[in-house]
Amino acid sequence: MNDRMLRALRGQPVDATPVWFMRQAGRSLPRYRELRADAGMFEVLRDPEAAAAITALPLEYFPVDALVLYNDISTSFFGAGLHVEIHPGLGPVVDRPIERPEDVAALRRHDPRVTMDYIMDQIRLLAARERVPILGFVSAPFTLCTYLVKGARARNVEETKAFMWRWPDAWDRLAGFWADHLAEFAVAQAEAGAGAVQVFDSWAGALSPADYERFAMPYTRRILERLAHERVPTIHFTTGNPALLPLVARAGGDAVGVDWRVPLDEAWATVGHERAIQGNLDPALFAAGEDAALQGAADVLARAAGRPGHIFNVGHGLTPGADPAVIRSVVDFVHESTAMIGMEGGA
Amino acid sequence: MNDRMLRALRGQPVDATPVWFMRQAGRSLPRYRELRADAGMFEVLRDPEAAAAITALPLEYFPVDALVLYNDISTSFFGAGLHVEIHPGLGPVVDRPIERPEDVAALRRHDPRVTMDYIMDQIRLLAARERVPILGFVSAPFTLCTYLVKGARARNVEETKAFMWRWPDAWDRLAGFWADHLAEFAVAQAEAGAGAVQVFDSWAGALSPADYERFAMPYTRRILERLAHERVPTIHFTTGNPALLPLVARAGGDAVGVDWRVPLDEAWATVGHERAIQGNLDPALFAAGEDAALQGAADVLARAAGRPGHIFNVGHGLTPGADPAVIRSVVDFVHESTAMIGMEGGA
């Protein structure tokens, strides 16, 4: 069993820096379309064998040290009694968006072990046969709510913010509902065999530090504290605003995931070297050829400086323009150039 | 003549803090549609009287201290021999995008005083009859190029970055071409009567500090230095990455414009108190009702702490959801609560 990532999450020495990529199981892989056939995403997700094949697909292209679940944050909406469609360019669109405080009460409490059993089934299949850890994930409540308040995503970070400022009590009920649900879902993923869980807050960067602290952080913290209590290793990822980093670190997570907007060494100093850090290659480099990508990876490794607790990743998800051959070169480069460190550590 | 903004740009005491809003001349104003009368944006822009009426329209709703030109960054593309269409959700889309290094040579050098005379005509009309300064603007080269490299905007911050990493020499020719053109256009706006010029880099926040310093900053600096040499007052606005702020300040500008992702007092300390600062209300507050908006404005003013050199603005453009009545309340509030400072300063 490859335990590099779990060791790095505990800040322990590793034989090489662990590598995985957000959105590694998806459109950047040529065989992805083939595996999907023409099925819709939700249809594939409800077929654990089909979904597990997509989760494991990156290993055919590059030797990552963790498999992140093929899933979408919007599966949680189905559990709460909402219907969802994926609109290109908008993301998940729910049939009954939250527009007024009274809409919050209509959300249905549910047990994710029952309503989302197909996700836990996928994890059980993978955990039984793969030799790298399976990484579960949940959305942070703020990010989930950007897709729920007023429906579609396009302008609704603005609308989500307007809702929370106008009706802070209703916001607390809404974000609290999701914090409880998402914490339970994250624990269920760990029970099914996920070795760690990433909580990701892709829209937090649209907030000022004061708004993040008031409206987003308490709910993310509730999830991370629950997972810490259950001894589930966690990664807390945000993107879009380096000024939030001190608060993001305070909210919790064994590792803090950062994007490329801030250099990794500065980010790690802000987070504190006693915590693990994940990041932070610009994923656009995978569309720019091997030379540029390797140079970018070398810069990230230089800033990590061989310190235990670094998980190599992109600063946001892989995009359809990423070249799998370039990704493979980067994974090999990270493993090869950090293997030296492991040997020194063992000497 | 209301000279609050020009005094604030020089760091001089004012009778009240000047206020204007990015995108104040546009869709958030009910009469905007009426004035456009179904004409396309480029059609209106080529009619200086019609465009000037839109530029001056905010004064019918709230007493701002500057009128920012109704224009679009893509008018510069026409001058360079490209055709542009505005696609909803994508922004300006050019007919011949830059995809390879050799495409750069096809751009036509041109004199903006000739190819964009209608913009200077609009400024002359406004400067002759309005009692507040007319504020011209140009895009920073990096932001302009995000619309040009690979065409549409949706994913092309990624594609723009891939281009600059892959072909740094071609990027330097491309960004250099636009830096020269945009500097000339900015000077022409000032000659026509613009009291100050804002250089705005809306996509810079997608860059890491190292990439900003290498690929964006030199070209923005070229424009700002040219304007400083011509004694044209400038505002240098970026959004999306507070970690860039030390470099943004180094690139120049009499004032540095910041978004709400960083508190105004922290941003001003980073920029240096000898420079003016512009910002930084979250424009989403204008969709959240008067109470929330006034509370947000009070926080911005508290952080400005009555220091000379503050220009009150939003942290990014007004959106269609902004309520003109709430905007008016905020403008009045800023003027009334800072008038005290002016009186003290004069005592």
XYZ file of C-alpha atoms in Angstrom:
694
model
C 0.000 0.000 0.000
C 1.300 3.417 -1.021
C 0.926 5.530 2.129
C 2.918 8.617 1.076
C -0.068 10.894 1.155
C -1.296 9.750 4.553
C 2.228 10.105 5.965
C 2.577 13.597 4.486
C -0.769 14.556 6.021
C 0.723 13.664 9.422
C 3.894 15.628 8.615
C 5.990 12.443 8.575
C 8.999 11.833 6.276
C 8.173 10.130 2.964
C 10.166 8.188 0.340
C 9.015 10.759 -2.257
C 6.628 13.708 -2.228
C 3.070 12.455 -2.829
C 1.254 13.769 -5.898
C -2.388 13.878 -6.897
C -4.412 16.365 -8.937
C -7.786 17.914 -8.362
C -10.126 16.795 -11.182
C -7.623 14.117 -12.247
C -10.534 11.750 -12.967
C -12.208 13.535 -15.830
C -12.166 15.309 -19.104
C -8.406 15.696 -19.398
C -8.078 11.917 -19.925
C -8.718 10.596 -23.447
C -10.425 7.396 -22.218
C -12.838 9.314 -20.023
C -15.388 9.828 -22.812
C -15.135 6.171 -23.746
C -15.877 5.046 -20.175
C -18.766 7.455 -19.852
C -20.168 6.071 -23.120
C -22.955 8.580 -23.606
C -24.311 8.300 -20.093
C -24.984 11.433 -18.062
C -22.773 12.110 -15.070
C -25.443 11.338 -12.491
C -26.304 8.073 -14.253
C -22.640 6.984 -14.128
C -22.327 8.005 -10.473
C -25.265 5.785 -9.520
C -23.413 2.819 -11.043
C -20.561 2.236 -8.547
C -18.547 -0.022 -10.890
C -18.698 2.489 -13.741
C -17.821 5.391 -11.444
C -14.959 3.451 -9.816
C -13.461 2.787 -13.253
C -13.324 6.549 -13.861
C -11.869 7.235 -10.408
C -9.086 4.712 -11.121
C -8.494 5.875 -14.697
C -5.635 8.318 -13.929
C -3.402 5.362 -12.938
C -3.402 4.278 -16.598
C -1.760 7.599 -17.471
C 0.404 8.681 -14.515
C 1.354 7.174 -11.134
C -0.491 9.439 -8.688
C -0.361 8.660 -4.973
C -4.086 9.037 -4.296
C -7.323 8.487 -6.198
C -9.845 11.220 -5.711
C -13.419 10.082 -6.022
C -15.272 10.709 -9.270
C -18.249 12.577 -7.886
C -19.866 15.995 -8.065
C -20.835 18.251 -5.183
C -24.385 18.411 -6.482
C -25.159 14.770 -5.619
C -25.836 16.161 -2.127
C -28.736 18.164 -3.545
C -30.592 15.024 -4.625
C -30.397 13.731 -1.053
C -32.067 16.924 0.175
C -34.986 16.422 -2.202
C -33.900 18.757 -4.986
C -33.531 17.967 -8.650
C -30.325 19.077 -10.404
C -29.239 19.528 -13.992
C -25.722 20.341 -15.138
C -25.757 23.321 -17.514
C -22.584 23.874 -19.531
C -20.877 27.040 -18.349
C -23.106 27.359 -15.280
C -22.530 24.146 -13.382
C -25.278 22.467 -11.355
C -28.685 24.166 -11.546
C -31.331 23.144 -8.997
C -35.041 23.051 -9.746
C -36.046 24.871 -6.540
C -33.425 27.502 -5.688
C -33.318 29.263 -2.311
C -34.627 32.783 -2.905
C -36.222 33.725 0.433
C -35.624 32.789 4.082
C -38.709 30.558 4.130
C -37.249 28.355 1.351
C -34.659 27.009 3.799
C -37.257 25.069 5.773
C -38.188 23.052 2.661
C -34.822 21.256 2.604
C -35.223 17.626 3.613
C -33.006 16.180 6.338
C -31.633 12.877 5.158
C -29.016 10.258 5.939
C -26.338 10.310 3.229
C -25.601 6.624 3.954
C -29.054 5.915 2.515
C -29.639 8.681 -0.034
C -26.081 8.566 -1.398
C -25.263 4.893 -0.805
C -23.903 4.610 -4.352
C -20.974 6.879 -3.420
C -20.053 4.744 -0.408
C -20.428 1.629 -2.600
C -17.955 3.148 -5.065
C -15.478 3.788 -2.234
C -15.806 0.208 -0.934
C -15.054 -1.190 -4.403
C -11.996 1.027 -4.795
C -10.637 0.585 -1.264
C -10.748 -3.193 -1.687
C -8.665 -3.292 -4.852
C -6.490 -0.201 -5.206
C -3.019 0.212 -3.748
C -3.228 3.970 -3.206
C -5.509 5.789 -0.751
C -8.987 6.761 -1.890
C -9.652 10.423 -1.250
C -13.229 11.437 -0.535
C -14.430 14.995 -0.739
C -17.224 17.323 0.224
C -17.941 20.906 -0.705
C -17.645 23.554 1.984
C -21.104 24.912 2.855
C -20.412 28.358 1.365
C -19.458 26.933 -2.020
C -22.388 24.506 -2.036
C -24.771 27.358 -1.255
C -23.512 29.436 -4.203
C -25.170 26.823 -6.416
C -28.326 26.769 -4.344
C -29.117 30.392 -3.536
C -30.881 31.806 -6.612
C -30.113 28.656 -8.536
C -27.500 28.948 -11.223
C -23.917 29.871 -10.551
C -23.152 32.582 -13.115
C -23.924 35.678 -11.047
C -24.887 34.024 -7.844
C -21.828 34.591 -5.806
C -23.268 38.112 -5.813
C -26.733 36.778 -5.077
C -25.449 34.409 -2.425
C -23.692 37.291 -0.729
C -26.799 39.479 -0.957
C -28.830 36.690 0.678
C -26.415 36.216 3.576
C -26.132 39.960 4.263
C -29.862 40.553 4.017
C -30.985 37.512 5.989
C -28.097 36.427 8.228
C -30.339 34.225 10.418
C -31.719 32.345 7.429
C -28.166 32.015 6.103
C -27.075 30.480 9.414
C -29.913 27.948 9.200
C -29.056 27.152 5.573
C -25.280 26.856 6.015
C -25.822 24.983 9.284
C -28.111 22.479 7.547
C -25.413 21.777 4.979
C -22.572 21.733 7.498
C -24.359 18.945 9.388
C -25.200 17.045 6.223
C -21.749 17.401 4.677
C -19.990 16.398 7.909
C -22.122 13.253 8.040
C -21.435 12.533 4.369
C -17.686 13.014 4.903
C -17.696 10.628 7.887
C -19.667 8.079 5.849
C -17.030 8.272 3.092
C -14.271 7.592 5.639
C -16.237 4.678 7.143
C -16.581 3.201 3.648
C -12.813 3.294 3.209
C -11.708 6.779 2.134
C -8.240 7.349 3.588
C -8.716 11.105 3.821
C -11.326 13.716 2.924
C -10.826 17.043 1.180
C -13.191 19.894 2.038
C -13.064 22.334 -0.820
C -14.300 25.877 -0.911
C -13.871 26.965 -4.519
C -15.922 30.153 -4.115
C -14.566 31.381 -0.775
C -12.168 33.630 -2.685
C -15.099 35.883 -3.606
C -15.385 36.925 0.046
C -13.585 39.572 2.081
C -11.784 38.265 5.172
C -14.516 39.721 7.437
C -17.306 38.047 5.442
C -15.402 34.767 5.237
C -14.964 34.788 9.005
C -18.641 35.540 9.667
C -20.469 33.567 6.965
C -18.254 30.734 5.686
C -15.600 29.767 8.233
C -17.877 28.601 11.104
C -19.558 26.040 8.850
C -16.380 24.716 7.283
C -14.902 24.502 10.768
C -17.874 22.438 11.965
C -17.125 19.822 9.280
C -13.371 19.795 9.924
C -13.838 19.499 13.694
C -16.232 16.592 13.278
C -13.712 14.821 11.033
C -10.862 15.538 13.476
C -12.991 14.064 16.260
C -13.511 10.933 14.151
C -9.758 10.854 13.376
C -10.301 11.252 9.641
C -7.326 13.014 7.965
C -8.422 16.180 6.164
C -7.297 18.636 3.508
C -8.879 22.084 3.567
C -8.725 23.673 0.117
C -9.701 27.197 -0.897
C -8.867 29.260 -3.946
C -9.092 32.843 -5.120
C -7.972 35.000 -2.196
C -4.588 34.670 -0.464
C -5.706 37.231 2.142
C -8.041 34.580 3.607
C -5.216 32.170 4.383
C -4.758 32.961 8.097
C -8.504 32.373 8.629
C -8.547 29.268 6.425
C -5.741 27.811 8.525
C -7.628 28.643 11.733
C -10.727 26.845 10.413
C -8.781 23.569 10.474
C -7.539 20.730 8.292
C -4.463 18.521 8.648
C -3.297 20.031 5.370
C -4.206 23.407 3.879
C -4.558 23.433 0.084
C -3.531 26.655 -1.677
C -3.655 27.928 -5.239
C -0.807 29.514 -7.247
C -1.830 33.083 -6.384
C 0.599 32.991 -3.475
C 4.065 31.365 -3.504
C 4.094 28.038 -1.625
C 6.804 29.088 0.834
C 4.908 32.231 1.843
C 1.678 30.273 2.159
C 3.322 27.610 4.303
C 4.846 30.228 6.595
C 1.382 31.774 7.016
C -0.291 28.422 7.683
C 2.506 27.292 10.042
C 5.092 24.616 9.309
C 3.557 22.246 11.856
C 0.678 21.759 9.382
C 0.896 19.977 6.029
C 0.451 22.010 2.837
C -0.966 21.012 -0.526
C -0.266 22.727 -3.818
C 0.246 24.713 -5.854
C 1.149 24.360 -9.531
C -0.875 26.493 -11.940
C -2.878 23.856 -13.898
C -2.662 26.005 -17.024
C 0.984 24.868 -17.210
C -0.253 21.457 -18.398
C -1.455 23.160 -21.559
C 1.864 24.965 -22.109
C 4.218 22.109 -22.928
C 6.679 20.021 -20.914
C 9.392 22.669 -20.490
C 7.126 25.226 -18.883
C 5.381 22.625 -16.712
C 8.630 21.132 -15.391
C 10.004 24.571 -14.652
C 6.842 25.388 -12.708
C 7.042 22.096 -10.794
C 10.709 22.716 -9.945
C 9.768 26.109 -8.525
C 7.054 24.580 -6.317
C 9.488 21.923 -5.035
C 12.181 24.525 -4.363
C 9.720 26.490 -2.247
C 8.663 23.320 -0.379
C 12.408 22.913 0.333
C 12.196 19.221 1.205
C 10.212 19.934 4.357
C 8.001 16.993 5.438
C 4.285 17.571 4.940
C 4.158 18.735 1.318
C 1.525 17.176 -0.968
C 2.142 18.178 -4.578
C -0.999 19.226 -6.431
C -2.335 21.834 -8.789
C -3.746 25.054 -7.353
C -7.187 24.368 -8.864
C -8.655 21.522 -10.945
C -7.117 20.142 -14.138
C -8.773 21.556 -17.228
C -9.708 19.866 -20.527
C -6.614 21.471 -22.115
C -4.201 19.532 -19.868
C -1.906 17.165 -21.789
C -1.678 13.724 -20.057
C 1.895 13.250 -21.343
C 2.959 16.501 -19.692
C 1.143 15.522 -16.487
C 3.045 12.216 -16.477
C 6.375 14.041 -16.881
C 5.565 16.252 -13.929
C 4.538 13.323 -11.691
C 7.759 11.466 -12.533
C 9.801 14.619 -12.003
C 8.282 15.240 -8.560
C 8.842 11.647 -7.465
C 12.383 11.474 -8.821
C 13.597 14.802 -7.550
C 12.175 14.290 -4.050
C 13.296 10.636 -3.700
C 16.712 12.095 -2.756
C 15.170 13.681 0.280
C 13.641 10.432 1.474
C 17.005 8.710 1.114
C 18.722 11.435 3.089
C 16.031 11.210 5.743
C 16.590 7.471 5.996
C 20.399 7.728 6.089
C -15.740 72.673 -10.904
C -15.763 69.742 -8.480
C -12.087 68.908 -8.030
C -12.335 66.463 -5.114
C -11.097 63.527 -7.088
C -8.134 65.317 -8.601
C -7.166 66.668 -5.171
C -7.451 63.196 -3.622
C -5.253 61.806 -6.401
C -2.581 64.295 -5.292
C -3.108 63.320 -1.627
C -4.474 66.777 -0.805
C -7.229 67.483 1.764
C -10.776 67.542 0.369
C -14.122 68.963 1.517
C -15.544 65.418 1.316
C -14.247 62.057 0.130
C -14.731 61.779 -3.656
C -16.924 58.942 -4.911
C -17.357 57.299 -8.277
C -18.147 53.726 -9.321
C -16.669 51.457 -11.921
C -19.378 50.653 -14.518
C -21.546 53.462 -13.161
C -22.622 54.331 -16.722
C -24.480 51.195 -17.650
C -26.999 48.518 -17.021
C -27.636 49.293 -13.376
C -29.396 52.528 -14.410
C -33.035 52.235 -15.516
C -32.709 54.915 -18.226
C -29.700 53.213 -19.816
C -31.827 50.947 -22.031
C -33.899 53.915 -23.099
C -30.829 55.884 -24.182
C -29.385 52.897 -26.021
C -32.703 52.518 -27.895
C -31.831 49.033 -29.190
C -28.595 50.261 -30.774
C -25.538 48.042 -30.393
C -22.841 49.243 -28.044
C -20.311 49.952 -30.788
C -22.921 51.888 -32.760
C -23.644 54.094 -29.734
C -19.946 54.600 -29.050
C -19.402 55.915 -32.580
C -22.042 58.578 -31.910
C -20.260 60.905 -29.428
C -23.466 62.730 -28.376
C -25.280 59.465 -27.634
C -22.307 58.020 -25.775
C -21.806 61.247 -23.779
C -25.430 61.112 -22.651
C -24.797 57.643 -21.185
C -21.537 58.744 -19.537
C -23.392 61.628 -17.848
C -26.429 59.524 -16.925
C -25.299 58.602 -13.366
C -25.647 62.281 -12.318
C -29.424 61.929 -12.739
C -29.372 59.255 -10.028
C -26.541 60.064 -7.584
C -23.996 62.899 -7.211
C -20.729 61.185 -8.106
C -17.515 63.215 -8.225
C -16.264 61.889 -11.568
C -17.800 60.647 -14.815
C -16.104 57.589 -16.200
C -16.285 57.300 -19.939
C -18.874 54.996 -21.482
C -16.557 52.859 -23.593
C -15.378 49.269 -23.874
C -11.824 47.986 -23.953
C -12.494 46.227 -27.230
C -12.796 49.460 -29.235
C -8.988 49.260 -29.349
C -9.269 46.040 -31.353
C -11.059 47.799 -34.212
C -8.180 50.238 -34.444
C -5.759 47.352 -34.877
C -7.762 45.989 -37.818
C -9.748 43.311 -35.987
C -13.486 42.843 -35.952
C -15.172 42.299 -32.578
C -18.532 41.003 -31.444
C -19.793 41.037 -27.872
C -21.044 37.587 -26.866
C -23.177 37.432 -23.712
C -21.243 35.643 -20.994
C -17.976 35.703 -22.926
C -17.340 39.385 -23.510
C -15.633 40.648 -26.663
C -14.796 37.974 -29.232
C -12.400 38.905 -32.057
C -12.633 37.503 -35.562
C -8.909 36.711 -35.829
C -7.598 35.557 -32.432
C -3.891 35.251 -31.690
C -3.106 31.543 -31.673
C 0.530 31.388 -32.799
C 3.559 33.685 -32.536
C 3.267 34.663 -36.215
C -0.225 36.077 -35.646
C 1.273 38.962 -33.683
C 2.819 40.503 -36.802
C -0.634 40.873 -38.403
C -1.711 43.513 -35.886
C -1.911 46.925 -37.538
C -0.120 49.858 -35.945
C -2.469 52.816 -35.841
C -2.956 56.232 -34.340
C -5.834 56.098 -31.840
C -6.450 59.832 -32.450
C -7.578 58.813 -35.938
C -8.985 55.308 -35.540
C -10.771 56.084 -32.260
C -11.536 59.770 -32.797
C -15.134 59.220 -31.663
C -13.896 58.527 -28.103
C -11.914 61.765 -27.982
C -14.926 63.604 -29.446
C -17.065 62.222 -26.619
C -14.547 63.459 -24.045
C -14.463 66.934 -25.621
C -18.246 67.197 -25.454
C -18.303 66.128 -21.809
C -15.334 68.206 -20.663
C -16.948 71.330 -22.115
C -20.225 70.988 -20.250
C -19.837 68.885 -17.103
C -18.796 70.196 -13.696
C -17.009 67.012 -12.555
C -13.818 65.520 -14.020
C -14.107 63.130 -16.951
C -12.222 59.930 -16.254
C -10.739 58.108 -19.235
C -9.602 54.519 -19.093
C -7.562 51.899 -20.861
C -7.155 48.206 -20.264
C -3.817 46.929 -19.023
C -2.088 44.909 -21.762
C -2.459 41.593 -19.906
C -6.219 41.952 -19.554
C -6.632 43.117 -23.149
C -4.662 40.110 -24.370
C -6.903 37.655 -22.476
C -9.609 38.609 -24.973
C -7.273 38.358 -27.926
C -5.229 35.198 -27.396
C -7.431 32.305 -28.559
C -10.363 34.624 -28.954
C -13.122 34.277 -26.415
C -12.660 34.866 -22.721
C -14.275 31.802 -21.082
C -11.219 29.606 -20.654
C -8.652 31.874 -22.160
C -6.964 33.117 -19.090
C -5.606 29.567 -19.187
C -4.892 29.859 -22.895
C -3.373 33.287 -22.497
C -1.059 31.946 -19.819
C -0.150 28.925 -21.947
C 0.742 31.287 -24.819
C 2.979 33.517 -22.716
C 4.821 30.583 -21.123
C 5.259 28.767 -24.408
C 6.256 31.749 -26.505
C 7.646 34.430 -24.171
C 9.249 36.404 -27.022
C 6.024 36.541 -28.997
C 4.199 37.524 -25.804
C 6.644 40.393 -25.304
C 5.986 41.605 -28.862
C 2.223 41.286 -28.366
C 2.047 42.937 -24.939
C 4.556 45.555 -26.081
C 2.429 46.390 -29.136
C -0.563 46.984 -26.885
C 1.396 48.853 -24.222
C 2.491 51.379 -26.865
C -0.985 51.647 -28.358
C -2.764 51.919 -25.014
C -0.305 54.521 -23.700
C -0.932 56.609 -26.801
C -4.696 56.175 -26.447
C -4.532 57.181 -22.770
C -2.532 60.313 -23.600
C -5.002 61.176 -26.373
C -7.872 60.904 -23.861
C -6.089 63.291 -21.497
C -5.370 65.739 -24.355
C -9.061 65.697 -25.231
C -9.965 66.693 -21.685
C -9.970 63.628 -19.434
C -8.886 64.787 -15.972
C -7.377 61.430 -15.084
C -7.021 57.968 -16.607
C -7.625 54.599 -14.967
C -5.570 51.634 -16.161
C -7.459 48.513 -15.189
C -6.221 44.966 -15.099
C -9.291 42.875 -14.341
C -7.601 39.550 -15.119
C -4.246 40.099 -13.390
C -5.622 38.255 -10.364
C -5.363 34.995 -12.318
C -1.561 35.271 -12.180
C 0.965 34.262 -9.552
C 3.194 37.095 -8.290
C 6.146 35.735 -10.318
C 4.106 35.561 -13.535
C 2.602 38.988 -12.916
C 6.062 40.454 -12.470
C 7.420 38.826 -15.633
C 4.492 39.001 -18.069
C 2.078 41.743 -16.995
C 3.789 44.360 -14.847
C 6.386 45.653 -17.365
C 3.661 46.556 -19.881
C 1.346 48.200 -17.375
C 4.326 50.112 -16.043
C 5.174 51.360 -19.546
C 1.709 52.955 -19.798
C 1.805 54.433 -16.291
C 5.299 55.880 -16.804
C 4.261 57.484 -20.076
C 1.253 59.071 -18.363
C 3.394 60.255 -15.420
C 5.795 61.825 -17.921
C 2.861 63.638 -19.541
C 1.633 64.671 -16.048
C -1.669 62.838 -16.467
C -3.063 61.684 -13.069
C -3.568 57.910 -12.977
C -5.399 55.190 -11.084
C -4.006 51.660 -11.336
C -6.724 49.099 -10.661
C -6.392 45.331 -10.327
C -8.685 42.702 -8.834
C -8.580 39.078 -7.780
C -5.287 38.602 -5.950
C -4.231 40.614 -2.898
C -0.798 38.928 -3.011
C 0.012 41.005 -6.123
C -0.433 44.311 -4.322
C 3.243 45.089 -3.583
C 4.050 44.561 -7.289
C 0.980 46.488 -8.458
C 2.086 49.430 -6.322
C 5.611 49.218 -7.765
C 4.220 49.309 -11.311
C 2.925 52.826 -10.663
C -0.207 54.956 -10.511
C -1.011 58.040 -8.440
C -3.732 55.935 -6.832
C -3.903 52.158 -6.509
C -7.401 50.678 -6.836
C -8.135 47.572 -4.761
C -11.024 45.144 -4.449
C -12.769 43.976 -1.251
C -10.664 40.811 -0.925
C -8.291 42.740 1.325
C -9.321 45.291 4.003
C -8.650 48.873 2.861
C -6.359 49.718 5.797
C -4.140 46.690 5.135
C -4.051 47.459 1.428
C -3.139 51.098 2.031
C -0.340 50.115 4.426
C 1.018 47.767 1.726
C 0.774 50.390 -1.017
C 2.236 53.127 1.218
C 0.333 56.065 2.685
C 2.132 58.552 0.444
C 0.042 57.164 -2.444
C -3.702 57.604 -2.927
C -5.955 54.541 -2.644
C -9.255 53.766 -4.353
C -11.839 51.316 -3.112
C -13.181 49.026 -1.967
C -16.851 48.337 -1.281
C -18.123 44.944 -2.442
C -20.548 45.901 -5.265
C -22.803 42.972 -4.324
C -23.830 45.100 -1.323
C -25.883 47.275 -3.696
C -28.142 44.269 -4.243
C -28.491 43.581 -0.506
C -30.516 46.574 0.667
C -29.659 49.931 2.234
C -28.752 48.669 5.728
C -26.105 46.234 4.536
C -24.688 48.706 1.986
C -24.387 51.565 4.510
C -22.752 49.261 7.032
C -20.240 48.189 4.382
C -19.556 51.810 3.409
C -19.051 52.772 7.065
C -16.485 50.002 7.408
C -14.553 51.229 4.346
C -14.554 54.813 5.685
C -13.437 53.644 9.147
C -10.485 51.869 7.560
C -9.630 54.963 5.466
C -9.600 56.793 8.825
C -9.972 60.263 7.319
C -6.526 60.101 5.763
C -6.179 62.352 2.662
C -5.948 60.436 -0.607
C -8.943 58.105 -0.357
C -11.238 57.791 -3.389
C -14.365 55.848 -2.497
C -15.341 53.229 -5.082
C -16.512 49.657 -5.435
C -13.932 46.881 -5.584
C -15.105 45.823 -9.051
C -17.780 47.075 -11.468
C -21.421 47.683 -10.547
C -23.637 44.801 -11.625
C -27.146 44.807 -13.106
C -28.521 43.849 -9.676
C -27.372 47.135 -8.073
C -30.245 49.291 -6.811
C -29.795 52.984 -7.818
C -31.632 54.119 -4.655
C -29.157 52.216 -2.485
C -26.240 53.613 -4.499
C -27.570 57.132 -3.896
C -27.802 56.493 -0.139
C -24.193 55.342 -0.078
C -22.929 58.356 -2.063
C -24.763 60.735 0.282
C -23.505 58.838 3.318
C -19.878 59.018 2.149
C -20.115 62.738 1.414
C -21.907 63.572 4.656
C -19.770 61.523 6.975
C -16.490 62.731 5.495
C -17.515 66.408 5.233
C -16.615 66.604 8.945
C -13.013 65.803 8.106
C -12.797 68.568 5.570
C -14.108 71.063 8.132
C -11.613 69.935 10.720
C -8.852 70.173 8.153
C -9.902 73.746 7.354
C -10.236 74.846 11.007
